[in-house]
Coordinates of N, CA and C in Angstrom, one line a residue:
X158 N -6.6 -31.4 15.8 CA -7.5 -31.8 16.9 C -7.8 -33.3 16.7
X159 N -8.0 -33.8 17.6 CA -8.2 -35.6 18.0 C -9.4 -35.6 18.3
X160 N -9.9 -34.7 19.3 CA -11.7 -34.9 19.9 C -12.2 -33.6 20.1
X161 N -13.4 -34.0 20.5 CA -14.3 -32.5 20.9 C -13.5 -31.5 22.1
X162 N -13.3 -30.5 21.6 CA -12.9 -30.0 23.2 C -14.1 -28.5 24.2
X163 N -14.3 -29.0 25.0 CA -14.9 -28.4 25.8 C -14.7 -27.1 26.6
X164 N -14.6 -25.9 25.7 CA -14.8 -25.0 26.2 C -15.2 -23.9 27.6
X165 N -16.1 -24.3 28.1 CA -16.3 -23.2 28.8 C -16.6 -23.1 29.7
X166 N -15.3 -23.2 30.5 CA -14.5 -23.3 31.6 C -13.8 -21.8 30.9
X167 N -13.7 -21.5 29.9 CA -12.7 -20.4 29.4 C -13.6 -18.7 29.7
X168 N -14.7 -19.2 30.8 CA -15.3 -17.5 30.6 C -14.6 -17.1 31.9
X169 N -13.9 -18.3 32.6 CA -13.4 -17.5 34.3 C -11.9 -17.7 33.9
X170 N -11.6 -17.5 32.7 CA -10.0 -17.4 32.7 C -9.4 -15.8 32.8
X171 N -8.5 -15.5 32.6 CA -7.9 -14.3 32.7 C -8.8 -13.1 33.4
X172 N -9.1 -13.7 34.5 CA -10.3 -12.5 35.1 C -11.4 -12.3 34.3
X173 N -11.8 -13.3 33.9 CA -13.0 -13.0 33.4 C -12.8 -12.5 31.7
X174 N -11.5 -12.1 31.6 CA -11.7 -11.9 30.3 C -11.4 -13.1 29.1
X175 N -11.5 -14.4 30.0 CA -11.7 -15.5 28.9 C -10.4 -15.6 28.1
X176 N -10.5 -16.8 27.4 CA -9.3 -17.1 26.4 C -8.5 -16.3 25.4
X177 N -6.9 -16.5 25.9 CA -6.5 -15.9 24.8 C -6.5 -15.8 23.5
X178 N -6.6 -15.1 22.7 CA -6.5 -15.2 20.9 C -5.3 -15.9 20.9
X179 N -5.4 -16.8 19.9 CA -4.0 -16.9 19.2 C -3.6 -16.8 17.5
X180 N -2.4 -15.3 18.1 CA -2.0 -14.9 17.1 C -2.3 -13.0 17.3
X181 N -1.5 -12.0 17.2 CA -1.6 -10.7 17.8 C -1.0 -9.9 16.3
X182 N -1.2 -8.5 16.5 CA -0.8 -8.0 15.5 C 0.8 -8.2 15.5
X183 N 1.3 -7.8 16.6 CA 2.9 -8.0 16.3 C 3.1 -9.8 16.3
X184 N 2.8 -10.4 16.6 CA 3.0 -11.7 16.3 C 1.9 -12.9 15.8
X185 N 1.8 -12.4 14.0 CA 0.7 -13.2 13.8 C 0.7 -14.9 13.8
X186 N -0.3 -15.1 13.8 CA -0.4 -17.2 13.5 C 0.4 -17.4 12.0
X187 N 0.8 -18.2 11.2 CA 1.4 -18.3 10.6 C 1.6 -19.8 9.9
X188 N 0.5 -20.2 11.1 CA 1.0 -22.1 11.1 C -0.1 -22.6 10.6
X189 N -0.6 -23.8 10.7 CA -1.6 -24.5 10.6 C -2.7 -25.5 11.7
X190 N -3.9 -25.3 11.3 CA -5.0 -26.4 12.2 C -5.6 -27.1 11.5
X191 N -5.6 -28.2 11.7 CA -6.8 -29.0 11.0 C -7.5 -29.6 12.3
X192 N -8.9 -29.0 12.2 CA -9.6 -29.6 12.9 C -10.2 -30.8 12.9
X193 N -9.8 -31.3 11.9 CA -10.6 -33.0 11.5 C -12.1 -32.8 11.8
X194 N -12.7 -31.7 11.6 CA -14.2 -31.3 12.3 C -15.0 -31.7 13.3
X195 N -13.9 -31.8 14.5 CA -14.4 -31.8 15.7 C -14.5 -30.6 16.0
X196 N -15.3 -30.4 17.0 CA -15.9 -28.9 17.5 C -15.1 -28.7 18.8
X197 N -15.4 -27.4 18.9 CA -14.7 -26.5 20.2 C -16.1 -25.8 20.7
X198 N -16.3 -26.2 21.7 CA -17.7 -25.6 22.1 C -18.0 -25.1 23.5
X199 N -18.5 -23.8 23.7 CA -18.7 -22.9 24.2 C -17.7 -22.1 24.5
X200 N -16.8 -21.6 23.6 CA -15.8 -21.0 23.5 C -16.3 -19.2 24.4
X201 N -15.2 -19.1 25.4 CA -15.5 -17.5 25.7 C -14.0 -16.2 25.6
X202 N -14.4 -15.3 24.8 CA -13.7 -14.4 24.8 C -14.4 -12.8 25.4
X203 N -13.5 -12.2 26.3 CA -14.8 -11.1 26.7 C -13.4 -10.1 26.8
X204 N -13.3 -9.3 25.7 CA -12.1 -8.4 25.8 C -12.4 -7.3 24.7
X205 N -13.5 -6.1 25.0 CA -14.0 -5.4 24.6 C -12.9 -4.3 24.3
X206 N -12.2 -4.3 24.8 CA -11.0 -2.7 24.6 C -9.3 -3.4 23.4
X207 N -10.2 -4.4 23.4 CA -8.7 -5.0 22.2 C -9.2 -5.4 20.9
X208 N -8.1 -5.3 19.7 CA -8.5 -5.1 18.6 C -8.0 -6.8 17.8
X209 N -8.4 -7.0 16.9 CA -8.2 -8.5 16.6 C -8.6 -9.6 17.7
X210 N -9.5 -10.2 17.5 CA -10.5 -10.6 18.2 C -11.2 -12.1 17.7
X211 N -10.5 -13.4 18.8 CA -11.3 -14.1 17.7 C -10.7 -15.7 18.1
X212 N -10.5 -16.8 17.9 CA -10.1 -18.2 18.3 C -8.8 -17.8 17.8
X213 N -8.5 -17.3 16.4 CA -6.9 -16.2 15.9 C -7.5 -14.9 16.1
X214 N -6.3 -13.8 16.8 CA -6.2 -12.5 16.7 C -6.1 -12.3 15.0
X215 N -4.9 -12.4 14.8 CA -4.6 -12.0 13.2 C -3.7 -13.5 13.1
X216 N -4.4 -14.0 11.3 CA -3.6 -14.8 10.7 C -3.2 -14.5 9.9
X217 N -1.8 -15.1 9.5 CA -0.9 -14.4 8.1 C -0.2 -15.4 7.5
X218 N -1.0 -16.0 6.2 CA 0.0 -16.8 5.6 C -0.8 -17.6 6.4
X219 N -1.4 -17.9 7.1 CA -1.7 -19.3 7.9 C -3.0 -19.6 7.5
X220 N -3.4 -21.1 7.5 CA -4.0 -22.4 6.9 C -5.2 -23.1 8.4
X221 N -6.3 -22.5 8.1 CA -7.4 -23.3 8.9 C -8.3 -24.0 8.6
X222 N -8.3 -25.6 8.6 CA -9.5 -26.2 7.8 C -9.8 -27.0 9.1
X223 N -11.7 -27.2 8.7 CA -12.1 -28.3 9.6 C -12.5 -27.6 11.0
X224 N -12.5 -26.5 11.1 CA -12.4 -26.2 12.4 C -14.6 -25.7 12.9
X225 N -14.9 -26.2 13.6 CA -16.4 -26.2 14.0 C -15.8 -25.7 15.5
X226 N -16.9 -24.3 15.7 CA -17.0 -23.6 16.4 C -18.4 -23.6 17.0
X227 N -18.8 -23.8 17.9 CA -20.4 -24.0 18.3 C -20.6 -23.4 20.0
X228 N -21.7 -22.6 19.7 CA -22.2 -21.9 21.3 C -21.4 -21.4 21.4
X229 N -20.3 -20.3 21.1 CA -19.5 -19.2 21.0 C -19.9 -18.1 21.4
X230 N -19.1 -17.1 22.7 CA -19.7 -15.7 23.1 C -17.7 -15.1 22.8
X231 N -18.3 -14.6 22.0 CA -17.1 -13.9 21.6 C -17.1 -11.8 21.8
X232 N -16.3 -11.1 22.5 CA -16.7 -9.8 22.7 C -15.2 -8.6 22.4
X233 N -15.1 -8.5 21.5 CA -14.0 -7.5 21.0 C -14.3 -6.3 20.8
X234 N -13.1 -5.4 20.0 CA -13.4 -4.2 19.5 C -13.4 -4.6 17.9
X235 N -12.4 -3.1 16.8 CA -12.2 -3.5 16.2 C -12.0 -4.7 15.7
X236 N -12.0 -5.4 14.2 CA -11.5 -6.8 14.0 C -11.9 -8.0 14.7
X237 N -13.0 -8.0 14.7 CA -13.7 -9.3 15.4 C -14.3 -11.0 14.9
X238 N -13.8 -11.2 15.3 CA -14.6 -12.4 14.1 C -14.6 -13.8 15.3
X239 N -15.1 -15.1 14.5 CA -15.6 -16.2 15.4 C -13.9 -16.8 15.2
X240 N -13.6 -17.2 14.0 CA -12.5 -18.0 13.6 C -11.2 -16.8 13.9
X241 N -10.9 -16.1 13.4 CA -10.4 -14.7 12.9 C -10.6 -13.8 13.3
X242 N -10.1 -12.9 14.1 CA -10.0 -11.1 14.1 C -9.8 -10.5 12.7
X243 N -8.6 -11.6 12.2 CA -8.4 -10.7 10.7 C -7.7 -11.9 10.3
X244 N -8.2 -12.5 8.8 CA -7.2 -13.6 7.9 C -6.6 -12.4 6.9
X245 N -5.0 -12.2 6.6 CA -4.4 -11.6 5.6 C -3.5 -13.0 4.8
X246 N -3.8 -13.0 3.6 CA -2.7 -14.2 3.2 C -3.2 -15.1 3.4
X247 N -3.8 -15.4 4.2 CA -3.9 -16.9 4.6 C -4.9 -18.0 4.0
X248 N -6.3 -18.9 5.1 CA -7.0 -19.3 4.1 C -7.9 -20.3 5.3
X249 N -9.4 -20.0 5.5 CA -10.0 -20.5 6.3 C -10.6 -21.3 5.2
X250 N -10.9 -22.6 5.8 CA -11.5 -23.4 4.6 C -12.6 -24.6 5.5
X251 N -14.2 -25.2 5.1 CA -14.8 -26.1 5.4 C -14.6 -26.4 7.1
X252 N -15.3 -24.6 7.6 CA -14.6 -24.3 9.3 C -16.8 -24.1 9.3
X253 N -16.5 -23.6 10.3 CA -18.4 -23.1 11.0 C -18.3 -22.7 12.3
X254 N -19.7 -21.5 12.7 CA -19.4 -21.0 13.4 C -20.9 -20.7 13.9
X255 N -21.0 -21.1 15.3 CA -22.6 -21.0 15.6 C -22.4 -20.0 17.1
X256 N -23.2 -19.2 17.6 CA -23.4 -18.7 18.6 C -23.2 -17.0 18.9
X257 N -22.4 -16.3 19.3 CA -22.5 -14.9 19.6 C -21.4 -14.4 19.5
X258 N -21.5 -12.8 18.2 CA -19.6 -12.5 18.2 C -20.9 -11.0 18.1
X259 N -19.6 -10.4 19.2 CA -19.5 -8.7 18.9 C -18.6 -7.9 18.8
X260 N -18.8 -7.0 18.2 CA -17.6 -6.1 18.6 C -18.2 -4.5 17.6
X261 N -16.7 -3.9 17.7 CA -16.8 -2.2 17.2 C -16.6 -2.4 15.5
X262 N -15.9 -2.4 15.0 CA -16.1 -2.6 13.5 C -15.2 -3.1 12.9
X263 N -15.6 -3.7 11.4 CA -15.2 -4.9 11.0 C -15.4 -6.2 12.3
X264 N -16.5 -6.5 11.8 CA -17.1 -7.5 12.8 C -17.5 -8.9 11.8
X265 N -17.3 -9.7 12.1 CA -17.9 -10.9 11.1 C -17.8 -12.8 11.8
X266 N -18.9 -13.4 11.2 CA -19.0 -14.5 11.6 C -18.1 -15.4 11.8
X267 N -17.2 -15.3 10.6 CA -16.0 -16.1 10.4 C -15.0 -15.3 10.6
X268 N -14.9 -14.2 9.8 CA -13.6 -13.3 9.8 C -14.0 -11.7 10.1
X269 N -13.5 -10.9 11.4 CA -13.6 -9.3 11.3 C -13.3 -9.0 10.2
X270 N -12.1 -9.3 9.3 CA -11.4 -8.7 8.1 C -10.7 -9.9 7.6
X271 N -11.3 -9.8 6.1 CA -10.3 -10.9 5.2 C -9.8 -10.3 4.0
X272 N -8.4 -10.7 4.5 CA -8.1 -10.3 2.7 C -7.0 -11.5 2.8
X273 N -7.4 -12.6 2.5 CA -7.3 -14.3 2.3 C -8.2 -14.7 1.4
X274 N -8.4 -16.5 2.1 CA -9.1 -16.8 1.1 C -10.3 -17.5 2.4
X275 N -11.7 -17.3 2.0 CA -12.9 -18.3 3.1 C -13.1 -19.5 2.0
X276 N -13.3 -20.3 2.2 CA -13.9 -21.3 1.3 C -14.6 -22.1 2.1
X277 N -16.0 -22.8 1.7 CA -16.9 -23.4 1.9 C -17.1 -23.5 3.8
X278 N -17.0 -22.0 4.1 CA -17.3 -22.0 5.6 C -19.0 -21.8 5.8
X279 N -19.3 -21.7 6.9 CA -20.7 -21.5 7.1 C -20.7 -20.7 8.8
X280 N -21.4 -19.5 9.0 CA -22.0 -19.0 9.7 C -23.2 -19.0 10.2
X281 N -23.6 -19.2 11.3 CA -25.2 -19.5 12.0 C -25.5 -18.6 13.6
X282 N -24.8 -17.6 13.5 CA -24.2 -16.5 14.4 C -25.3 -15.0 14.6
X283 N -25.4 -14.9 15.9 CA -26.4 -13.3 15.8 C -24.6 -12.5 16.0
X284 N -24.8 -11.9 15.2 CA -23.0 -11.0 15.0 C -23.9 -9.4 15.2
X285 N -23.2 -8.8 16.0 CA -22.9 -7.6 16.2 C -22.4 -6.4 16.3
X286 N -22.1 -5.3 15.7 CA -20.9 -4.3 15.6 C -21.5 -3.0 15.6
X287 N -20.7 -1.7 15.3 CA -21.1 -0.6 15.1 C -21.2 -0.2 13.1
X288 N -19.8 -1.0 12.7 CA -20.0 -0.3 10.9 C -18.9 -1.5 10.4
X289 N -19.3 -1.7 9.2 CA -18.9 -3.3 8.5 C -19.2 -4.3 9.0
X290 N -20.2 -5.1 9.2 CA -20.9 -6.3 9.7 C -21.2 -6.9 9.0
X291 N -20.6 -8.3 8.7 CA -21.7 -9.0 7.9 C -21.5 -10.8 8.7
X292 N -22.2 -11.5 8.1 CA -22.4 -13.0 8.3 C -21.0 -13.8 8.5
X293 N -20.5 -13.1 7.2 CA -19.4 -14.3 7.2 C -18.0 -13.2 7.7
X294 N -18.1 -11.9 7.2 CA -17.4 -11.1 7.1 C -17.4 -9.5 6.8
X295 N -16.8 -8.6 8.2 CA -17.1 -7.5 8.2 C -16.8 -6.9 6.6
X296 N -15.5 -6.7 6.6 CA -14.6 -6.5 4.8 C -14.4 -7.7 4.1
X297 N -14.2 -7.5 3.2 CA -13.9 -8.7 2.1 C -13.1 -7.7 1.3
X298 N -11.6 -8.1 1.2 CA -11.1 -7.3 0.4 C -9.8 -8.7 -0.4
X299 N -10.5 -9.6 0.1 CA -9.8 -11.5 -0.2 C -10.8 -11.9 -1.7
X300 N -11.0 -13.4 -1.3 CA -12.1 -14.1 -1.7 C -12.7 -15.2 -1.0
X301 N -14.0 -15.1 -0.8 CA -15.1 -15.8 -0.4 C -15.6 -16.6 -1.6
X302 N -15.4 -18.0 -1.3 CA -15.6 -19.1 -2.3 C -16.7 -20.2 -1.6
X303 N -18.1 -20.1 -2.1 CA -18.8 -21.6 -1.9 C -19.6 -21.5 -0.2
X304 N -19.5 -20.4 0.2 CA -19.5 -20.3 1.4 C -21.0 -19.4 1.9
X305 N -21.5 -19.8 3.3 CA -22.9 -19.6 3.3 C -22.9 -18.8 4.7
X306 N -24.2 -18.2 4.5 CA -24.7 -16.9 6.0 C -26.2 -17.7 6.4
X307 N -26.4 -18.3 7.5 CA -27.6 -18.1 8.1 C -27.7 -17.5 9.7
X308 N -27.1 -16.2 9.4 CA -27.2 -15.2 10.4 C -28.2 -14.2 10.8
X309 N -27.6 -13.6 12.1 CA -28.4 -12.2 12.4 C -27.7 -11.1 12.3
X310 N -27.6 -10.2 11.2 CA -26.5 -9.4 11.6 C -27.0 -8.4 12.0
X311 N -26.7 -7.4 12.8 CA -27.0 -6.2 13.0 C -25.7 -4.7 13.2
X312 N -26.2 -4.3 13.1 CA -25.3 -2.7 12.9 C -26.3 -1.2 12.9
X313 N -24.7 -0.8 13.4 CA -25.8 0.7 13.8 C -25.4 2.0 12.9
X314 N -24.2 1.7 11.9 CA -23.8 3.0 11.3 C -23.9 2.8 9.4
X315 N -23.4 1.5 9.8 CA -22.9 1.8 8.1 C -22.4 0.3 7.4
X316 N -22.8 0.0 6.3 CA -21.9 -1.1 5.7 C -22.5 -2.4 6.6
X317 N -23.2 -2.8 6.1 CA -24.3 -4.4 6.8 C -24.5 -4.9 5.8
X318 N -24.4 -6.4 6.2 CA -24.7 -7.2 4.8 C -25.0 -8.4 5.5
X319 N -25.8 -9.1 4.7 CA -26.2 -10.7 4.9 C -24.6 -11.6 5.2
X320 N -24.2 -11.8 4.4 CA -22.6 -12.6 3.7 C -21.6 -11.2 4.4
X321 N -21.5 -9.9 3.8 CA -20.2 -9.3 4.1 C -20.6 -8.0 4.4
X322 N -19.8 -7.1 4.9 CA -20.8 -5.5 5.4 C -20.0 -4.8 3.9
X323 N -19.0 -5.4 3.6 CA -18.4 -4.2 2.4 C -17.3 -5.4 1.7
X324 N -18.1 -5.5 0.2 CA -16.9 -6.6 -0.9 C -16.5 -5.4 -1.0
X325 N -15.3 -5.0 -0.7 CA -14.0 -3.5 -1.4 C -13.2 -4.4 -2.2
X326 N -13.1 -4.2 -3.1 CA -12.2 -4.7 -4.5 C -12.0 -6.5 -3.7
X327 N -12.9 -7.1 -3.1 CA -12.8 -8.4 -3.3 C -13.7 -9.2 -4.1
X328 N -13.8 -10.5 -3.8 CA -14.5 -11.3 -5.0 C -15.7 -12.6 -4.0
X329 N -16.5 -12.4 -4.7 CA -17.6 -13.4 -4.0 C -18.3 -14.7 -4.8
X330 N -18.0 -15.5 -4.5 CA -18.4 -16.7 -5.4 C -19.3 -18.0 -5.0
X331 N -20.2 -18.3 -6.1 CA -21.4 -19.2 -5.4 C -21.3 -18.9 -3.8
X332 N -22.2 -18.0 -3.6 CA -22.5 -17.9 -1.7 C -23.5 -17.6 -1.8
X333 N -24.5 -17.8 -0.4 CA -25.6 -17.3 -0.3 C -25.7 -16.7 1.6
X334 N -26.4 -16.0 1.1 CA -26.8 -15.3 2.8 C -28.4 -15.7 3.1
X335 N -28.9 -16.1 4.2 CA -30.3 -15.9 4.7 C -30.3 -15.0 6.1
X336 N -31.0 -15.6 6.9 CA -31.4 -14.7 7.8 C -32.3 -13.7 7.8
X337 N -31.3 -12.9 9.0 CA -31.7 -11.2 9.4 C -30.7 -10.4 9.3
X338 N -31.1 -9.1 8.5 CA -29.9 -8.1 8.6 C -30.4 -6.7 9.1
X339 N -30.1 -6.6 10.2 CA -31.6 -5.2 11.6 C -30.0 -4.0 11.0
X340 N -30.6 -3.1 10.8 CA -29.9 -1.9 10.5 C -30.7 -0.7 10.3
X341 N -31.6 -0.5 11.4 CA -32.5 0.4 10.9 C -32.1 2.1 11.3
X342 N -30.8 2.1 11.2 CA -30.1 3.5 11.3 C -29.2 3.9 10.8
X343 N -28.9 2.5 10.1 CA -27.4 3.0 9.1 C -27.8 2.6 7.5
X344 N -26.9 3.1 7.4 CA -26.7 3.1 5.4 C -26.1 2.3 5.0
X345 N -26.2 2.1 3.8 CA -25.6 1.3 3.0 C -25.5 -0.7 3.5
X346 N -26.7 -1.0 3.7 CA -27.1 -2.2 4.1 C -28.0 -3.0 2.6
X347 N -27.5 -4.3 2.6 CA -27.8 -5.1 1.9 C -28.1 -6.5 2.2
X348 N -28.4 -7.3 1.7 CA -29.1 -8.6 2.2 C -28.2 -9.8 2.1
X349 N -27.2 -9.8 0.6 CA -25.4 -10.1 0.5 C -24.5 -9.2 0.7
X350 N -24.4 -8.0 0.4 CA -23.6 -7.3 1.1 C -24.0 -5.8 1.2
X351 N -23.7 -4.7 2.3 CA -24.1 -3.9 2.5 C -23.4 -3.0 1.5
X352 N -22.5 -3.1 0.9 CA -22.4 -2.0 -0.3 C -21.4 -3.1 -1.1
X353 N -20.7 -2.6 -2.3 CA -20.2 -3.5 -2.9 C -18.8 -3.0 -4.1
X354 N -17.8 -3.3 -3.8 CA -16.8 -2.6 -4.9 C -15.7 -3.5 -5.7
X355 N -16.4 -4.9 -5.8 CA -15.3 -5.9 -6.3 C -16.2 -6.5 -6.8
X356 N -16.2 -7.8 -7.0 CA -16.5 -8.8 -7.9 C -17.4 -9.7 -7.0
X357 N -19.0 -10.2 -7.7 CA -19.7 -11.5 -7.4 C -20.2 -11.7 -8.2
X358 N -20.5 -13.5 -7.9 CA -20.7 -13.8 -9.4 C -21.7 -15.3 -8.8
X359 N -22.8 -15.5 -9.1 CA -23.5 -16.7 -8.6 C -23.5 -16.6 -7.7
X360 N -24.2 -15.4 -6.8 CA -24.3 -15.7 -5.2 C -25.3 -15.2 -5.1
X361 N -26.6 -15.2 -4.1 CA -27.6 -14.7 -4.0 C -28.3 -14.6 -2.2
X362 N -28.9 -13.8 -2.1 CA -29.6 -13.9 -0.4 C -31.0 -13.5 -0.8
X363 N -31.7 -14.3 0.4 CA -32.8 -14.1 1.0 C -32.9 -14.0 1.9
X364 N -32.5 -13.5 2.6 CA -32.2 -12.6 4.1 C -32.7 -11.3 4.1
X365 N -33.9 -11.4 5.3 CA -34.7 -10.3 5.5 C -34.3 -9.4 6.0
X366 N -34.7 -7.7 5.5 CA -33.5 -7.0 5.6 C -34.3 -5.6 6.0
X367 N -34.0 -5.1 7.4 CA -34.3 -3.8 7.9 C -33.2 -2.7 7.7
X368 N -33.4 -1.9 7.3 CA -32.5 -0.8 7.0 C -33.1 0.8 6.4
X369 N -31.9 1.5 6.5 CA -32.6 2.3 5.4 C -31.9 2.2 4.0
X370 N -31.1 1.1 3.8 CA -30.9 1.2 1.9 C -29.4 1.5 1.8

């Protein structure tokens, strides 16, 4: 990127269903962006019945630094995310993400699902789903490095977290979560993450946390 670009003109594209993802499950992204940290702002996606969800559907092997996302309405299913529907392989790095992402599960600020690498991203997002929600990221089955949550998460079934809704055999490193994490009907919600089966180490939240536990 060279300058700011101005988004949102993109909520009357494709009938309303706003900008395409780039990058799909049969044909993921692969390449590289460097945003030189200019922002993309008011980005609209409104495609509730599709899965991978996000500025990339699915990235693989592919490289995103720099990238500032701001005033974002993002509306998926499955695999949703601000940056990402899903990073595999790849590696979002010193990106941000401010404004509105929903979707069905595996929902996240930065990434629906990572099993990559996040490094020193930041989330400032009210994120929304049904089960695995978190700030930065619905699953974490990657690594999350240096990287921060001042979100809202919320969820209605299961697996909510400040930072990630579920570390499954991934790794979490110096992060912190604040906020809000509203889950007052599902289980397994936490404040950094809503349950946990991998590795953290130096990370901590203060993110106020409704739930049942």
């Amino acid at each position: 990127m060279i300058n700011d670009i101005e988004a949102g003109p993109t909520s009357i594209w494709n009938e309303g269903k706003g900008f395409e993802t780039i990058g799909s499950e049969q044909a993921p992204f692969s390449g590289s962006l460097d945003g030189q940290n200019f922002a993309i702002y008011s980005l609209r996606i409104h495609r509730n019945d599709q899965e991978f969800v996000g500025l990339f559907g699915l990235i693989r092997s592919g490289k995103i630094k720099n990238v500032q996302l701001e005033n974002i309405s993002i509306e998926g299913g499955d695999r949703t995310g601000g940056i990402a529907g899903k990073l595999s392989l790849g590696s979002i790095t010193e990106s941000s993400v401010t404004g509105t992402i929903s979707g069905d599960t595996h929902v996240g600020g930065i990434a629906g699902f990572n099993r990559g690498t996040i490094k020193r991203a930041e989330s400032r997002a009210v994120i929304s789903g049904r089960s695995y929600v978190g700030g930065i990221t619905g699953i974490n089955r990657g690594f999350i490095l240096r990287s921060f949550a001042a979100a809202q998460v919320q969820g209605l079934h299961h697996n909510v977290g400040g930072l990630v809704g579920n570390n499954y055999a991934g790794s979490i490193t110096e992060s912190e979560a604040q906020g809000w994490v509203i889950a007052e009907k599902a289980s397994s919600v936490g404040g950094l993450s809503g349950s946990n089966g991998g590795r953290i180490l130096r990370s901590f939240s203060s993110a106020q946390v409704r739930g049942k536990g």
